[in-house]
mmCIF file of C-alpha atoms in Angstrom:
data_model
loop_
_atom_site.group_PDB
_atom_site.id
_atom_site.type_symbol
_atom_site.label_atom_id
_atom_site.label_comp_id
_atom_site.label_asym_id
_atom_site.label_seq_id
_atom_site.Cartn_x
_atom_site.Cartn_y
_atom_site.Cartn_z
ATOM 1 C CA MET A 1 -8.450 -97.374 -0.400
ATOM 2 C CA SER A 2 -11.103 -99.743 -0.869
ATOM 3 C CA ARG A 3 -11.391 -101.784 -4.011
ATOM 4 C CA ALA A 4 -14.269 -99.702 -5.257
ATOM 5 C CA ALA A 5 -11.981 -96.644 -5.646
ATOM 6 C CA SER A 6 -9.625 -98.261 -6.795
ATOM 7 C CA CYS A 7 -11.156 -100.288 -9.702
ATOM 8 C CA GLY A 8 -9.876 -98.520 -13.138
ATOM 9 C CA ALA A 9 -9.719 -101.786 -14.475
ATOM 10 C CA PRO A 10 -12.464 -102.149 -17.545
ATOM 11 C CA GLU A 11 -12.430 -105.809 -16.701
ATOM 12 C CA ALA A 12 -12.692 -104.589 -12.170
ATOM 13 C CA ARG A 13 -15.688 -102.730 -12.558
ATOM 14 C CA ALA A 14 -18.667 -105.104 -12.813
ATOM 15 C CA GLU A 15 -17.270 -106.300 -9.311
ATOM 16 C CA CYS A 16 -17.630 -102.279 -8.213
ATOM 17 C CA ILE A 17 -20.380 -101.955 -9.449
ATOM 18 C CA ARG A 18 -22.152 -104.918 -6.980
ATOM 19 C CA GLU A 19 -19.752 -104.199 -4.290
ATOM 20 C CA LEU A 20 -21.437 -100.549 -4.397
ATOM 21 C CA GLY A 21 -24.830 -101.799 -4.690
ATOM 22 C CA PRO A 22 -27.148 -101.868 -3.580
ATOM 23 C CA TRP A 23 -28.571 -98.907 -6.397
ATOM 24 C CA PHE A 24 -31.471 -96.485 -7.036
ATOM 25 C CA HIS A 25 -29.998 -95.012 -9.649
ATOM 26 C CA ASN A 26 -28.709 -96.371 -12.972
ATOM 27 C CA LEU A 27 -26.811 -94.836 -14.668
ATOM 28 C CA HIS A 28 -25.067 -96.306 -18.486
ATOM 29 C CA LEU A 29 -21.373 -95.733 -17.365
ATOM 30 C CA PRO A 30 -18.989 -94.877 -20.626
ATOM 31 C CA ASP A 31 -18.090 -98.151 -20.880
ATOM 32 C CA GLY A 32 -22.038 -99.501 -21.505
ATOM 33 C CA LEU A 33 -22.260 -101.099 -17.797
ATOM 34 C CA GLN A 34 -25.147 -100.469 -15.588
ATOM 35 C CA THR A 35 -25.462 -99.986 -12.172
ATOM 36 C CA ALA A 36 -28.896 -100.935 -11.939
ATOM 37 C CA PRO A 37 -30.199 -101.990 -15.622
ATOM 38 C CA ASP A 38 -32.754 -104.228 -12.989
ATOM 39 C CA HIS A 39 -35.134 -101.352 -11.541
ATOM 40 C CA ARG A 40 -38.296 -102.222 -10.611
ATOM 41 C CA LEU A 41 -39.135 -98.534 -11.671
ATOM 42 C CA GLY A 42 -36.974 -99.204 -14.994
ATOM 43 C CA ASP A 43 -34.593 -97.367 -16.599
ATOM 44 C CA PHE A 44 -35.016 -94.785 -13.678
ATOM 45 C CA PRO A 45 -34.010 -91.506 -13.626
ATOM 46 C CA GLY A 46 -32.903 -91.949 -16.817
ATOM 47 C CA TRP A 47 -36.341 -92.452 -17.892
ATOM 48 C CA LYS A 48 -38.205 -89.125 -15.690
ATOM 49 C CA TRP A 49 -34.483 -87.275 -16.820
ATOM 50 C CA ARG A 50 -35.419 -87.806 -20.530
ATOM 51 C CA GLU A 51 -39.028 -86.059 -20.003
ATOM 52 C CA ILE A 52 -37.608 -82.683 -18.345
ATOM 53 C CA ALA A 53 -33.604 -82.731 -19.893
ATOM 54 C CA HIS A 54 -35.734 -79.627 -22.464
ATOM 55 C CA ALA A 55 -35.888 -77.429 -19.627
ATOM 56 C CA PHE A 56 -32.299 -76.726 -18.673
ATOM 57 C CA PRO A 57 -29.928 -74.626 -20.971
ATOM 58 C CA ASP A 58 -27.733 -77.749 -23.285
ATOM 59 C CA ARG A 59 -24.755 -75.206 -22.307
ATOM 60 C CA MET A 60 -24.536 -74.331 -18.594
ATOM 61 C CA ASP A 61 -21.036 -73.362 -17.746
ATOM 62 C CA GLY A 62 -20.716 -70.177 -15.055
ATOM 63 C CA TRP A 63 -24.264 -71.728 -13.419
ATOM 64 C CA SER A 64 -23.244 -73.300 -9.756
ATOM 65 C CA VAL A 65 -25.974 -76.042 -9.304
ATOM 66 C CA LEU A 66 -26.989 -77.021 -5.661
ATOM 67 C CA ASP A 67 -28.805 -80.983 -5.964
ATOM 68 C CA VAL A 68 -30.618 -81.904 -2.720
ATOM 69 C CA GLY A 69 -31.085 -85.625 -2.143
ATOM 70 C CA CYS A 70 -28.082 -85.885 -5.000
ATOM 71 C CA ASN A 71 -28.623 -90.354 -4.336
ATOM 72 C CA ALA A 72 -26.074 -91.639 -6.903
ATOM 73 C CA GLY A 73 -24.988 -88.934 -8.476
ATOM 74 C CA PHE A 74 -27.049 -88.882 -11.895
ATOM 75 C CA TYR A 75 -28.957 -85.805 -12.235
ATOM 76 C CA SER A 76 -25.151 -83.751 -10.103
ATOM 77 C CA ILE A 77 -23.673 -86.090 -13.365
ATOM 78 C CA GLU A 78 -25.628 -84.660 -16.092
ATOM 79 C CA MET A 79 -25.299 -80.325 -15.247
ATOM 80 C CA ALA A 80 -22.003 -80.968 -14.927
ATOM 81 C CA ARG A 81 -21.335 -82.454 -18.493
ATOM 82 C CA ARG A 82 -23.593 -79.302 -19.410
ATOM 83 C CA GLY A 83 -20.512 -77.620 -17.583
ATOM 84 C CA ALA A 84 -21.777 -75.984 -14.611
ATOM 85 C CA THR A 85 -20.207 -77.032 -10.996
ATOM 86 C CA VAL A 86 -22.287 -78.872 -8.416
ATOM 87 C CA THR A 87 -22.841 -78.834 -5.157
ATOM 88 C CA ALA A 88 -24.449 -82.386 -4.197
ATOM 89 C CA ILE A 89 -26.445 -84.023 -0.987
ATOM 90 C CA ASP A 90 -27.338 -86.530 0.691
ATOM 91 C CA SER A 91 -27.157 -87.771 4.173
ATOM 92 C CA ASN A 92 -26.558 -91.591 3.293
ATOM 93 C CA PRO A 93 -23.194 -92.150 3.453
ATOM 94 C CA LEU A 94 -23.904 -95.647 0.880
ATOM 95 C CA TYR A 95 -25.270 -92.912 -2.029
ATOM 96 C CA LEU A 96 -21.856 -91.091 -1.995
ATOM 97 C CA ARG A 97 -20.028 -93.417 -2.374
ATOM 98 C CA GLN A 98 -21.467 -94.511 -4.943
ATOM 99 C CA ALA A 99 -21.879 -90.902 -6.685
ATOM 100 C CA ARG A 100 -18.427 -89.948 -5.898
ATOM 101 C CA TRP A 101 -17.414 -93.316 -7.628
ATOM 102 C CA VAL A 102 -19.863 -93.069 -10.623
ATOM 103 C CA ALA A 103 -18.364 -89.310 -10.971
ATOM 104 C CA GLY A 104 -15.200 -90.402 -11.210
ATOM 105 C CA GLU A 105 -16.128 -92.583 -14.752
ATOM 106 C CA PHE A 106 -17.760 -90.113 -16.008
ATOM 107 C CA GLY A 107 -14.561 -87.730 -15.831
ATOM 108 C CA VAL A 108 -16.494 -84.779 -14.339
ATOM 109 C CA ALA A 109 -15.310 -85.638 -10.540
ATOM 110 C CA GLU A 110 -13.777 -82.380 -9.985
ATOM 111 C CA ARG A 111 -16.825 -80.437 -11.150
ATOM 112 C CA ILE A 112 -18.940 -81.597 -8.366
ATOM 113 C CA GLU A 113 -18.514 -81.446 -4.396
ATOM 114 C CA PHE A 114 -20.623 -84.081 -3.213
ATOM 115 C CA ARG A 115 -20.902 -83.827 0.808
ATOM 116 C CA ASN A 116 -23.032 -85.731 3.441
ATOM 117 C CA GLN A 117 -25.260 -82.882 5.144
ATOM 118 C CA GLN A 118 -28.703 -82.407 6.153
ATOM 119 C CA LEU A 119 -31.320 -80.524 3.537
ATOM 120 C CA TYR A 120 -31.807 -78.332 6.621
ATOM 121 C CA GLU A 121 -27.904 -77.486 7.654
ATOM 122 C CA LEU A 122 -27.911 -75.561 4.398
ATOM 123 C CA GLY A 123 -29.986 -73.302 5.970
ATOM 124 C CA ARG A 124 -26.868 -72.018 8.418
ATOM 125 C CA GLU A 125 -25.082 -71.045 5.056
ATOM 126 C CA SER A 126 -24.325 -68.375 3.365
ATOM 127 C CA ALA A 127 -24.171 -69.900 -0.727
ATOM 128 C CA CYS A 128 -26.875 -69.462 -3.217
ATOM 129 C CA TYR A 129 -27.505 -71.382 -6.080
ATOM 130 C CA ASP A 130 -28.135 -70.370 -10.132
ATOM 131 C CA LEU A 131 -30.226 -73.812 -10.024
ATOM 132 C CA VAL A 132 -31.344 -75.767 -7.329
ATOM 133 C CA LEU A 133 -32.362 -79.564 -7.708
ATOM 134 C CA PHE A 134 -35.354 -80.785 -5.046
ATOM 135 C CA LEU A 135 -36.399 -83.538 -6.683
ATOM 136 C CA GLY A 136 -37.882 -86.428 -4.531
ATOM 137 C CA VAL A 137 -37.163 -85.282 -1.416
ATOM 138 C CA LEU A 138 -40.732 -83.328 0.066
ATOM 139 C CA TYR A 139 -42.984 -86.267 0.583
ATOM 140 C CA HIS A 140 -39.883 -87.743 2.930
ATOM 141 C CA LEU A 141 -39.361 -84.342 4.950
ATOM 142 C CA ARG A 142 -41.210 -84.494 8.705
ATOM 143 C CA TYR A 143 -40.766 -80.543 8.100
ATOM 144 C CA PRO A 144 -42.147 -79.985 4.365
ATOM 145 C CA LEU A 145 -42.533 -76.891 4.157
ATOM 146 C CA LEU A 146 -40.321 -75.082 6.232
ATOM 147 C CA GLY A 147 -37.813 -77.281 4.147
ATOM 148 C CA LEU A 148 -39.249 -75.594 1.050
ATOM 149 C CA ASP A 149 -38.901 -71.835 2.921
ATOM 150 C CA LEU A 150 -34.773 -72.920 2.858
ATOM 151 C CA ILE A 151 -34.721 -74.286 -0.650
ATOM 152 C CA ALA A 152 -36.522 -71.458 -2.175
ATOM 153 C CA ARG A 153 -34.161 -68.963 -0.467
ATOM 154 C CA LYS A 154 -30.937 -70.948 -1.529
ATOM 155 C CA THR A 155 -32.347 -70.018 -5.616
ATOM 156 C CA ARG A 156 -31.282 -67.543 -7.934
ATOM 157 C CA ARG A 157 -31.513 -67.998 -10.635
ATOM 158 C CA LEU A 158 -34.006 -71.245 -10.898
ATOM 159 C CA LEU A 159 -36.169 -73.797 -8.975
ATOM 160 C CA CYS A 160 -36.449 -77.774 -10.116
ATOM 161 C CA LEU A 161 -39.087 -79.651 -8.053
ATOM 162 C CA GLN A 162 -40.109 -83.130 -8.027
ATOM 163 C CA THR A 163 -42.823 -85.024 -5.349
ATOM 164 C CA MET A 164 -44.859 -87.444 -5.351
ATOM 165 C CA THR A 165 -48.149 -85.809 -4.629
ATOM 166 C CA MET A 166 -52.008 -87.102 -4.719
ATOM 167 C CA PRO A 167 -54.565 -87.866 -7.112
ATOM 168 C CA GLY A 168 -56.351 -85.117 -9.368
ATOM 169 C CA GLU A 169 -55.751 -82.037 -11.135
ATOM 170 C CA ALA A 170 -57.935 -79.897 -10.020
ATOM 171 C CA ASN A 171 -55.332 -76.699 -9.908
ATOM 172 C CA GLY A 172 -56.937 -73.184 -8.476
ATOM 173 C CA GLN A 173 -56.458 -70.906 -5.610
ATOM 174 C CA PRO A 174 -58.954 -70.183 -3.307
ATOM 175 C CA PRO A 175 -60.149 -67.117 -1.028
ATOM 176 C CA GLU A 176 -58.153 -64.177 0.185
ATOM 177 C CA ASP A 177 -59.769 -65.329 3.021
ATOM 178 C CA VAL A 178 -62.565 -67.584 4.441
ATOM 179 C CA GLY A 179 -64.127 -66.797 7.674
ATOM 180 C CA LEU A 180 -65.139 -70.644 10.449
ATOM 181 C CA ALA A 181 -68.294 -70.409 9.337
ATOM 182 C CA ASP A 182 -66.898 -71.418 5.493
ATOM 183 C CA ARG A 183 -65.050 -73.708 5.936
ATOM 184 C CA HIS A 184 -66.630 -75.735 3.864
ATOM 185 C CA LEU A 185 -64.655 -74.004 1.388
ATOM 186 C CA MET A 186 -62.362 -76.008 2.117
ATOM 187 C CA LEU A 187 -63.600 -79.752 0.547
ATOM 188 C CA LEU A 188 -63.107 -78.030 -2.866
ATOM 189 C CA PRO A 189 -61.219 -79.429 -5.215
ATOM 190 C CA ILE A 190 -59.063 -77.104 -5.651
ATOM 191 C CA TRP A 191 -58.278 -76.447 -2.026
ATOM 192 C CA PRO A 192 -54.357 -76.904 -1.165
ATOM 193 C CA ARG A 193 -53.939 -79.739 0.917
ATOM 194 C CA MET A 194 -51.424 -82.452 1.854
ATOM 195 C CA ALA A 195 -52.032 -86.624 2.744
ATOM 196 C CA PHE A 196 -50.730 -86.962 5.875
ATOM 197 C CA ILE A 197 -49.053 -90.521 6.179
ATOM 198 C CA GLU A 198 -48.644 -92.303 9.718
ATOM 199 C CA LYS A 199 -46.901 -95.368 8.741
ATOM 200 C CA SER A 200 -46.083 -96.623 5.601
ATOM 201 C CA PHE A 201 -46.542 -95.766 1.706
ATOM 202 C CA ALA A 202 -45.037 -98.260 -0.719
ATOM 203 C CA ASP A 203 -42.890 -99.474 1.846
ATOM 204 C CA ASP A 204 -40.765 -97.127 2.632
ATOM 205 C CA PRO A 205 -41.487 -95.617 5.992
ATOM 206 C CA SER A 206 -39.597 -92.257 5.292
ATOM 207 C CA ASN A 207 -42.593 -91.343 2.939
ATOM 208 C CA TRP A 208 -44.037 -89.158 5.122
ATOM 209 C CA TRP A 209 -46.711 -86.697 2.575
ATOM 210 C CA ALA A 210 -48.513 -87.284 -0.613
ATOM 211 C CA PRO A 211 -49.390 -83.396 -1.392
ATOM 212 C CA ASN A 212 -52.542 -82.099 -4.327
ATOM 213 C CA ARG A 213 -51.140 -80.461 -7.498
ATOM 214 C CA ALA A 214 -52.309 -76.981 -5.726
ATOM 215 C CA CYS A 215 -51.206 -77.840 -2.154
ATOM 216 C CA VAL A 216 -47.742 -77.503 -4.260
ATOM 217 C CA GLU A 217 -48.235 -74.222 -5.778
ATOM 218 C CA ALA A 218 -49.593 -73.188 -2.958
ATOM 219 C CA MET A 219 -46.120 -74.514 -1.116
ATOM 220 C CA LEU A 220 -44.119 -72.830 -4.044
ATOM 221 C CA ARG A 221 -46.265 -69.075 -3.955
ATOM 222 C CA SER A 222 -46.203 -69.000 -0.367
ATOM 223 C CA THR A 223 -41.950 -69.478 -0.745
ATOM 224 C CA GLY A 224 -41.782 -66.082 -2.875
ATOM 225 C CA MET A 225 -41.167 -68.537 -6.143
ATOM 226 C CA LYS A 226 -43.748 -68.517 -9.546
ATOM 227 C CA VAL A 227 -43.620 -71.540 -11.780
ATOM 228 C CA VAL A 228 -43.290 -71.120 -14.802
ATOM 229 C CA ALA A 229 -43.626 -74.675 -16.388
ATOM 230 C CA CYS A 230 -44.301 -78.030 -15.937
ATOM 231 C CA PRO A 231 -42.307 -80.528 -18.280
ATOM 232 C CA ALA A 232 -43.490 -83.502 -16.699
ATOM 233 C CA ASP A 233 -46.433 -85.018 -14.169
ATOM 234 C CA GLU A 234 -45.045 -83.491 -10.445
ATOM 235 C CA PHE A 235 -42.332 -81.685 -12.002
ATOM 236 C CA TYR A 236 -42.135 -77.446 -11.565
ATOM 237 C CA LEU A 237 -39.917 -74.787 -12.371
ATOM 238 C CA CYS A 238 -39.961 -72.067 -10.123
ATOM 239 C CA VAL A 239 -38.436 -68.649 -10.657
ATOM 240 C CA PRO A 240 -37.877 -65.680 -7.634
ATOM 241 C CA ASP A 241 -40.861 -63.806 -7.372
ATOM 242 C CA PRO A 242 -39.866 -60.381 -6.848
ATOM 243 C CA ASP A 243 -43.439 -59.038 -6.707
ATOM 244 C CA CYS A 244 -45.127 -62.314 -4.940
ATOM 245 C CA VAL A 245 -46.735 -61.720 -1.421
ATOM 246 C CA SER A 246 -45.696 -63.652 0.650
ATOM 247 C CA ALA A 247 -47.094 -64.627 4.068
ATOM 248 C CA TRP A 248 -43.385 -63.950 5.695
ATOM 249 C CA ALA A 249 -44.511 -61.472 8.879
ATOM 250 C CA ASP A 250 -41.975 -60.916 10.765
ATOM 251 C CA ALA A 251 -42.803 -63.275 12.975
ATOM 252 C CA SER A 252 -42.971 -65.955 10.176
ATOM 253 C CA GLN A 253 -39.632 -64.990 9.951
ATOM 254 C CA GLU A 254 -38.721 -65.606 13.549
ATOM 255 C CA GLU A 255 -39.835 -68.563 13.773
ATOM 256 C CA TYR A 256 -37.895 -70.081 10.685
ATOM 257 C CA ALA A 257 -34.803 -68.514 12.424
ATOM 258 C CA ALA A 258 -35.240 -70.060 15.930
ATOM 259 C CA ALA A 259 -36.170 -73.487 13.543
ATOM 260 C CA LEU A 260 -32.412 -73.464 12.011
ATOM 261 C CA GLY A 261 -30.502 -71.609 14.412
ATOM 262 C CA LEU A 262 -30.282 -68.652 13.108
ATOM 263 C CA MET A 263 -29.180 -64.851 14.203
ATOM 264 C CA PRO A 264 -32.475 -63.614 15.534
ATOM 265 C CA ASP A 265 -31.372 -60.617 13.229
ATOM 266 C CA PHE A 266 -30.717 -62.886 9.991
ATOM 267 C CA PHE A 267 -33.457 -61.782 7.735
ATOM 268 C CA ARG A 268 -32.424 -57.725 9.566
ATOM 269 C CA ARG A 269 -28.397 -57.718 7.062
#
C-alpha cells in the first residue's frame, strides 16, 4: 500500500497531497487543506462549479452520472455528495490516484467507480446514464464529432458540455442547403466553424480544436441533443431531442459503428 493510500492521520495529509502532485484540481478537503492553493487559474475548478451548481438538482438520489475526463474528481465528488452514483473515467493514472484518495477523504468513495479508460471505449458498452458530464474534453479530441456522437448516445436525461471556444457570440442556424456557387455564405459570422490547432495552444499540444458557439450548438443538434440552457460561459446544458431530424443516415451509423469496432447490426437492435 502506498503512503498516500494510508495517510489517515491529519498531520500526514499535507504530505499525501505533495506525494500525489502535481494537481490540476484544487479541492478543499474537509479538514481545510487544499490540493492546489496556488493554481494558476485561481480556485479551479471551484469558481466554475459555483457558476453552474444551480443547474443540477440539490438531491440526485437515484441518478446515475458519467464523468468523462474526471481528472482529480472534483465534479464526481460534487455529484456523489448530492446522492448520485457516479462512473468516472480518465486516461491519466495519476489523476485517478488523486481522485480515489480525495473521494475517500470526503467519504463518498463507495458512490464513485473510477476507471482508467479512454472515451471511445465507452462505445462498446451498453450502459447509459441519467447525466453525462463532458467538461473540458471536446477540444482535446482528435475526433471530436465521433466523441460527441458517442456521448450523446450515453445520455438518458441530461448532458452538460463545456468546451473552449473561439471568440465571438454570433449564433444561429445556416441555410438548410447551400449550392456550390454560394460557398461565400460559409464566411458569415453565424456559420458553424472550428479552428484547428496544428501544434500547441496555451503550452498544451493536446489542444486540437476551438469551435465557435454556432459550431458547438450545431454539433449538438447533429447528435440529437437540444440545448436548453447555458448556465455559464462555454457551458451547454442539453437534453435528448426526440423531434430532432438528425443527419444520421444509415451510412453515418455504419461509419460510427466501424470506427468503434461495433457489430454491423448494432443500430438495428
